[in-house]
Tab-separated table of C-alpha atoms and ligand atoms in Angstrom:
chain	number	residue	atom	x	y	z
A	1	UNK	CA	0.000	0.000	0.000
A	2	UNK	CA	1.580	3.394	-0.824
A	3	UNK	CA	0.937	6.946	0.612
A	4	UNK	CA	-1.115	7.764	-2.849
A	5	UNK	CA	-3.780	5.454	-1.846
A	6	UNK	CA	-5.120	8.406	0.917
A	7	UNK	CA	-5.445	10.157	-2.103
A	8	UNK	CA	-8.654	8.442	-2.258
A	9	UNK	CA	-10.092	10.325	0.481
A	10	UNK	CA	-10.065	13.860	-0.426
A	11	UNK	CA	-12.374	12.679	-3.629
A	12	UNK	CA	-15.863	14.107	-2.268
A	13	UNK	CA	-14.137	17.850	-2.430
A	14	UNK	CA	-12.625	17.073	-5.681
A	15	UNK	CA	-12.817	20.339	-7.365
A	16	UNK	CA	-11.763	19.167	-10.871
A	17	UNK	CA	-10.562	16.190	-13.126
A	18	UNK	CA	-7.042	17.577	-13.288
A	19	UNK	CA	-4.847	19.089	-10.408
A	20	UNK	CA	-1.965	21.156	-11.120
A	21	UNK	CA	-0.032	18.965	-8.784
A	22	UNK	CA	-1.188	15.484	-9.698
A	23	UNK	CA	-1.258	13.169	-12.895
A	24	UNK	CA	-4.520	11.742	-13.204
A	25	UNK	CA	-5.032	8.595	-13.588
A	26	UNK	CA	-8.521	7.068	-15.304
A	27	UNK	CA	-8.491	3.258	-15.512
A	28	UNK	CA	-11.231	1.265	-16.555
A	29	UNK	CA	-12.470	-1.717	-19.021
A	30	UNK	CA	-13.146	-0.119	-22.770
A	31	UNK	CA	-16.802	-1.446	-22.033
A	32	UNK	CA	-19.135	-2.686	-19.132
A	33	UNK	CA	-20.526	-6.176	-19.802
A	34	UNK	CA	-21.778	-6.904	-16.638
A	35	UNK	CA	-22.607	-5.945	-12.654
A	36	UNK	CA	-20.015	-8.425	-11.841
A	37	UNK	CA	-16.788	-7.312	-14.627
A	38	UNK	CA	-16.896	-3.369	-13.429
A	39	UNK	CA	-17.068	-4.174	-9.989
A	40	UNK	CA	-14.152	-6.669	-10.254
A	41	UNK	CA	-12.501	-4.033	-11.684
A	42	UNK	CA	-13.538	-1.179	-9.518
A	43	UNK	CA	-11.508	-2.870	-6.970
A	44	UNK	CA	-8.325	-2.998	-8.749
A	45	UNK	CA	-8.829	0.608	-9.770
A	46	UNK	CA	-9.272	1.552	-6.008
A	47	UNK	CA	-6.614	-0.603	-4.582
A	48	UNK	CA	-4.347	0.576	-6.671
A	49	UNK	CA	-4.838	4.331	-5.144
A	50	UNK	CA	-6.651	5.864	-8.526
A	51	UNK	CA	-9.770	8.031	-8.229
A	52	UNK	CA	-11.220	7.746	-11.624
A	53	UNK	CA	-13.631	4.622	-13.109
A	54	UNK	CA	-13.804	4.432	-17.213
A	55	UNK	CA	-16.255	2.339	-18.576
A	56	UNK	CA	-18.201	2.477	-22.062
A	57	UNK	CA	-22.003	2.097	-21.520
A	58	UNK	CA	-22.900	3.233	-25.136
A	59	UNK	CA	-20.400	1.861	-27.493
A	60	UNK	CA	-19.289	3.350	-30.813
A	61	UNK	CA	-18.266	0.684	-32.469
A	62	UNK	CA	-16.410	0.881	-36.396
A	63	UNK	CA	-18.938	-2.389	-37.342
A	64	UNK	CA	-22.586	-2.823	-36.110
A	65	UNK	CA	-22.091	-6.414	-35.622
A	66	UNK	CA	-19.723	-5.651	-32.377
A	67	UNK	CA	-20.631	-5.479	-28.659
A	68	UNK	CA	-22.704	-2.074	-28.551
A	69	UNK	CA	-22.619	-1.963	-24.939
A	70	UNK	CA	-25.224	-2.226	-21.918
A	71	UNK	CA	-26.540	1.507	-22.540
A	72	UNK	CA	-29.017	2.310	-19.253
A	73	UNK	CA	-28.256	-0.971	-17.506
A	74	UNK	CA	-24.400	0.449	-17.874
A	75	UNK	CA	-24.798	3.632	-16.367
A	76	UNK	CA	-26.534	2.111	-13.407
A	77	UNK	CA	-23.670	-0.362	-12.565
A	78	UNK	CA	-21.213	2.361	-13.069
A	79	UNK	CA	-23.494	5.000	-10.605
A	80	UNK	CA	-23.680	2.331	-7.967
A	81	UNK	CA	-20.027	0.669	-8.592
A	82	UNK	CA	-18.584	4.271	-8.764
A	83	UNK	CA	-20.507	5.221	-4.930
A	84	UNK	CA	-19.569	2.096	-3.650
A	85	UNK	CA	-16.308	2.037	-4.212
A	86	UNK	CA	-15.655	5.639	-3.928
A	87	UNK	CA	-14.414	6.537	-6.973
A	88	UNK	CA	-15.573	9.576	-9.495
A	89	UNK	CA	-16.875	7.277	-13.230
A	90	UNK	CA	-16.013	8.714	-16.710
A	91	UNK	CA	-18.110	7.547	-19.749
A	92	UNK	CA	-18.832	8.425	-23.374
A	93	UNK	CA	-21.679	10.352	-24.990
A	94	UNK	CA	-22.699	9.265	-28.169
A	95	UNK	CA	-25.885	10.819	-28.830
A	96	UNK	CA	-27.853	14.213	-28.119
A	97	UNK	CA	-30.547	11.397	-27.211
A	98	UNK	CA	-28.672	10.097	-24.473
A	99	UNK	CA	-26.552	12.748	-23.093
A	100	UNK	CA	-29.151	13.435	-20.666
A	101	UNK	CA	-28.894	10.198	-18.726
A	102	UNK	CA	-25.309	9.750	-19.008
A	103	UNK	CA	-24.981	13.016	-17.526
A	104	UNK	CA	-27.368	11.931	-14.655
A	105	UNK	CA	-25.048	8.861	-13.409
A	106	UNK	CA	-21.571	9.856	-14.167
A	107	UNK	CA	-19.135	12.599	-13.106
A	108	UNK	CA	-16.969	13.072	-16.274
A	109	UNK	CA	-18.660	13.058	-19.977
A	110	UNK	CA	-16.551	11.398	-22.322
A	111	UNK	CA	-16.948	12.555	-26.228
A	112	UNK	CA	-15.151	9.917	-28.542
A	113	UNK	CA	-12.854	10.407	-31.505
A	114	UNK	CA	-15.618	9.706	-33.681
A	115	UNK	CA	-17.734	12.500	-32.454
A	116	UNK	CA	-15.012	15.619	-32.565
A	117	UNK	CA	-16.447	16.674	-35.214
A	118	UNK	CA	-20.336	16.323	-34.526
A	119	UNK	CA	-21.177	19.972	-33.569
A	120	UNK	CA	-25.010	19.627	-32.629
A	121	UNK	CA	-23.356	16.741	-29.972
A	122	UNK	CA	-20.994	19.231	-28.656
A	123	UNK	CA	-23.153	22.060	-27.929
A	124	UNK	CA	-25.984	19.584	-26.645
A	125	UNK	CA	-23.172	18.072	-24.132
A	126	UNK	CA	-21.766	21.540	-23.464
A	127	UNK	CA	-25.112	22.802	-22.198
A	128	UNK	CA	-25.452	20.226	-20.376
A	129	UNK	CA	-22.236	19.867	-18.658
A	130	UNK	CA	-22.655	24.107	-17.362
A	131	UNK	CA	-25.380	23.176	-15.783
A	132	UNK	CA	-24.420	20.024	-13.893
A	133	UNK	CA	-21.406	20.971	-13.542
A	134	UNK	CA	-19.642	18.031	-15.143
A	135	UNK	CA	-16.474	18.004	-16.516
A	136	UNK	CA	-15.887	16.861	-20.269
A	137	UNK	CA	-12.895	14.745	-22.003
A	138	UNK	CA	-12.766	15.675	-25.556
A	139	UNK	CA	-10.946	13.068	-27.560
A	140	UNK	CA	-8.848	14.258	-31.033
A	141	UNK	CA	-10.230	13.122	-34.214
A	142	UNK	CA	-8.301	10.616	-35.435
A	143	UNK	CA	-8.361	12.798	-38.624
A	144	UNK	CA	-8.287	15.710	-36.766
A	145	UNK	CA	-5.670	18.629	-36.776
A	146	UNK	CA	-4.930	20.529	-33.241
A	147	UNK	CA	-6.653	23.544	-34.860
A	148	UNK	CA	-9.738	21.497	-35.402
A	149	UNK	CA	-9.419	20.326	-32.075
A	150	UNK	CA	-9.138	23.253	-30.509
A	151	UNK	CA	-11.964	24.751	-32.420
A	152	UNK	CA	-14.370	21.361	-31.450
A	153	UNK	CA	-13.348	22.388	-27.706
A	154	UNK	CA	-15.083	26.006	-28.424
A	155	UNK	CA	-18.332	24.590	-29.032
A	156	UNK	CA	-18.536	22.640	-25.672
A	157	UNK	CA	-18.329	26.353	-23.703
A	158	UNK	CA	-19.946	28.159	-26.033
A	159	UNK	CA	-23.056	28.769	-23.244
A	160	UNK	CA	-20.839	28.814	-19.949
A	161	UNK	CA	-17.620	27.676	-18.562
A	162	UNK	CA	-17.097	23.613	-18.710
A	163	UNK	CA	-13.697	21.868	-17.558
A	164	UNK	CA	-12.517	20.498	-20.799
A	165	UNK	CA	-10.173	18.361	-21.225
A	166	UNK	CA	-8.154	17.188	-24.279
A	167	UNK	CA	-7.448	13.805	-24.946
A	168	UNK	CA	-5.215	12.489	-27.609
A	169	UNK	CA	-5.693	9.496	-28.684
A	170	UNK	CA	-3.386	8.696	-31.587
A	171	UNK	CA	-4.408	9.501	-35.290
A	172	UNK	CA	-4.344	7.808	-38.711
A	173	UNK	CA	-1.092	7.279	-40.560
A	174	UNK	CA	0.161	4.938	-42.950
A	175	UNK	CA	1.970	3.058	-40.344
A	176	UNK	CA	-0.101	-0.109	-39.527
A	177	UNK	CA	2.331	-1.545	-36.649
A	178	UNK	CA	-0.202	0.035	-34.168
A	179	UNK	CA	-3.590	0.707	-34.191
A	180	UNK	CA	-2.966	4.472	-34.931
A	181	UNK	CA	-0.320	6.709	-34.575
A	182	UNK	CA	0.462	8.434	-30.981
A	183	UNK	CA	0.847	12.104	-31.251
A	184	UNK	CA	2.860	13.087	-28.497
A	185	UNK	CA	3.723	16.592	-30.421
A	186	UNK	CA	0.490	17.219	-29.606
A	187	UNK	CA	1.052	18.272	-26.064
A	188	UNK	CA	3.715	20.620	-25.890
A	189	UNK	CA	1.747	22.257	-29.102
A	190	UNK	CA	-1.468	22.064	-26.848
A	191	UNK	CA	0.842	23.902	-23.792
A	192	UNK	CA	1.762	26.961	-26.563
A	193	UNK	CA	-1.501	27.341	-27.709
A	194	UNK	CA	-4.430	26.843	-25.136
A	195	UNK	CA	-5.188	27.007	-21.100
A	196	UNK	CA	-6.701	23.179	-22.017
A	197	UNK	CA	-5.374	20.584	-19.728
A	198	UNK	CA	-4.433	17.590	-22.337
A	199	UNK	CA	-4.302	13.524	-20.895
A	200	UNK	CA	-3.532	10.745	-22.930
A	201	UNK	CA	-4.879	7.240	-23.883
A	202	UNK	CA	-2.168	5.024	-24.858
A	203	UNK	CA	-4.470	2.305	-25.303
A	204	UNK	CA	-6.337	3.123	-28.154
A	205	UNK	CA	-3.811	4.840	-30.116
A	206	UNK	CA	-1.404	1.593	-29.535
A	207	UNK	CA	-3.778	-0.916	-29.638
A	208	UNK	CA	-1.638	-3.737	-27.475
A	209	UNK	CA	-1.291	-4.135	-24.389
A	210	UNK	CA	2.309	-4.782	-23.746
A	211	UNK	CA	3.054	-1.092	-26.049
A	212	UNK	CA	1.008	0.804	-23.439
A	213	UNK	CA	3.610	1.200	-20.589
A	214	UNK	CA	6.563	2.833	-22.719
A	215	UNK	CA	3.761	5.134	-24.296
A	216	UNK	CA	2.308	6.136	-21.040
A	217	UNK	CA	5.693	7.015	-19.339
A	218	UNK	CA	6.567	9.290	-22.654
A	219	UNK	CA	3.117	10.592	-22.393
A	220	UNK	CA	4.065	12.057	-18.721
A	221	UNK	CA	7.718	12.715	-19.386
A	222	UNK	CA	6.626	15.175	-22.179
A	223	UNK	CA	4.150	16.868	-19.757
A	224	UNK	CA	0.479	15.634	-19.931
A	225	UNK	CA	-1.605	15.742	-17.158
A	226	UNK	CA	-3.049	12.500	-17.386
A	227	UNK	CA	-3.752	9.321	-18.651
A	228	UNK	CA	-6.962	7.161	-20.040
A	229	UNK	CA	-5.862	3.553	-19.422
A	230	UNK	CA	-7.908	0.735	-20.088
A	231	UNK	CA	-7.426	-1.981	-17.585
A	232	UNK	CA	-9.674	-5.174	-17.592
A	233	UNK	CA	-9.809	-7.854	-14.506
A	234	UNK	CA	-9.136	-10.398	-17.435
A	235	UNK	CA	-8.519	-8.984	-20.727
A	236	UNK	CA	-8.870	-12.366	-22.365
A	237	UNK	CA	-12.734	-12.289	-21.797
A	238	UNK	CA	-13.447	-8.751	-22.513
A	239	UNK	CA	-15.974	-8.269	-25.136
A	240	UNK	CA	-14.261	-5.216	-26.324
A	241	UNK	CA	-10.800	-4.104	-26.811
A	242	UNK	CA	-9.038	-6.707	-24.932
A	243	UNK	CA	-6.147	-7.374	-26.292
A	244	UNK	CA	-5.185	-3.508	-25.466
A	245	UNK	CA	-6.209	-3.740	-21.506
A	246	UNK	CA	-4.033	-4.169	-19.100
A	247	UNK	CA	-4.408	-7.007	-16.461
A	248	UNK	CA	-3.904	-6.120	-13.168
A	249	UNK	CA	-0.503	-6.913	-12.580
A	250	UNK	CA	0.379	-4.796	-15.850
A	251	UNK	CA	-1.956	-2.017	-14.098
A	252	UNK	CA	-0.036	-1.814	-10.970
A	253	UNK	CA	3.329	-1.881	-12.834
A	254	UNK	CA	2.756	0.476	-14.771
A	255	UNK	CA	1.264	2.798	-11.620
A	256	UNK	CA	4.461	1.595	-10.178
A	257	UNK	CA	6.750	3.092	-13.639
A	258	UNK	CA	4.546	6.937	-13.850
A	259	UNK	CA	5.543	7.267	-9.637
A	260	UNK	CA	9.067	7.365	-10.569
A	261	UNK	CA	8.137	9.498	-13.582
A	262	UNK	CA	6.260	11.889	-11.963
A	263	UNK	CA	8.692	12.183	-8.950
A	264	UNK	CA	11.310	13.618	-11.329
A	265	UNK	CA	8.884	16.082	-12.804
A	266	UNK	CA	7.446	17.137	-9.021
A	267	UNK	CA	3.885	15.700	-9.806
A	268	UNK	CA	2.216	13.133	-7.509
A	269	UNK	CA	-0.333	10.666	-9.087
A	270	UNK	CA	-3.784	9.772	-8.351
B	301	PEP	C1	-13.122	4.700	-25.615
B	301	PEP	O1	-12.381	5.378	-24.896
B	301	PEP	O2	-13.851	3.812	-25.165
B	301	PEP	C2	-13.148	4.927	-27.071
B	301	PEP	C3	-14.102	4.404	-27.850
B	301	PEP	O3	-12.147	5.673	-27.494
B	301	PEP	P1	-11.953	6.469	-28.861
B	301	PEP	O4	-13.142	7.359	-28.999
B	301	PEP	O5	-10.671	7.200	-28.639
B	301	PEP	O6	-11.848	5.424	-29.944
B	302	MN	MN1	-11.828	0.731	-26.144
């Protein structure tokens, strides 16, 4: 058990996703497929001293055939998982339909790489984000330049002040050795040109697990305030994005590897 794991604690004042001091830490299974999966892994998230829950309840998947996730039946495990366990949940938005409820049972509104660029989304979740005071991870298009970016970040505080934050999540290249292509420029150009905190998610932009620890130590060496790591109690079941989540021994290693990272830098994690 390390000192970070009081970090816990001080949750319920929370007054943001990201702390100057701190990396942030979200860790969660790409989707929740059932009561008993989140909650299996709500425990390694929380034993491992981290204060943030992912988990996909609406799923945007690339072919209609794949898992499309638990929707309402989601967001209820992830409420009650996320109180139980003490620890704030982050999810995605997909819709204008169902931004409503996913705003209702989770503290952080996730909008996908997918949906960057779907306007009529961002203004619906910006509005609602003011007033429920929610914070809001916007992911890069994985098409997307940093301008675009920037601009798609507009729209979400177009009617009052939201805490945005950036997400990069690796774009399309021509290299197919990883899933996409890890952008790491993108954060000291993020630093020069906007006030927007900016956290990464190795897993999707590597797309295997065992490349995720390397990216998510450059990730905080080059100064991001975050990460968005999937982590699965057994990856080899998941019905989604397994083969890019971390097990729990990977999980607490790489905890173990950002520590000593952070250290150097003056940052504590949580
Ligand atoms: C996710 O985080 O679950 C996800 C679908 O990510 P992205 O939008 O980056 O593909
Ligand atoms: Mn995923």
């Amino acid at each position: 058990m390390t000192d970070d794991k009081n970090n816990n604690k001080d949750i319920g004042n929370d007054p943001g996703l990201i702390q100057k001091d701190y990396i942030t830490i979200i860790a969660g299974p790409c989707a929740i497929e059932s009561h008993q999966q989140l909650e299996n892994t709500a425990k390694i998230v929380k034993d491992l001293g981290l204060s943030y829950l992912r988990g996909g309840a609406y799923k945007p998947r690339t072919s209609p055939y794949s898992f499309q996730g638990l929707e309402e039946k989601g967001l209820e495990y992830l409420k009650e998982i996320g109180q139980k366990y003490g620890l704030k949940t982050v999810t995605e938005v997909t819709d204008t339909v169902n931004a409503g409820i996913v705003a209702e049972n989770a503290d952080v509104l996730q909008i996908g790489t997918r949906n960057m660029s779907n306007f009529a989304l961002l203004k619906k979740v910006g509005e609602i984000a003011f007033k429920k005071k929610k914070a809001v991870i916007l992911k890069r298009g994985w098409a997307s330049s940093i301008k675009e970016w920037l601009q798609a970040s507009e729209y979400l505080t177009m009617n009052g002040e939201v805490e945005v934050i950036l997400c990069e999540r690796g774009i399309r290249t021509f290299d197919t050795n990883t899933r996409f292509t890890l952008d790491l420029a993108a954060v000291p150009v993020i630093r020069k040109l906007s006030k927007l905190p900016i956290i990464i998610d190795p897993s999707h932009a590597m797309g295997q697990s065992d490349l995720v620890t390397p990216m998510s130590r450059a990730a905080i060496a080059a100064g991001a305030d975050g990460l968005i790591v999937e982590t699965h109690n057994d990856p080899a079941s998941a019905l989604c994005d397994g083969q890019q989540s971390l097990n729990p021994k990977e999980m607490a290693e790489l905890l173990k590897q950002i520590k000593k990272i952070a250290s150097v830098i003056g940052k504590k994690v949580r």
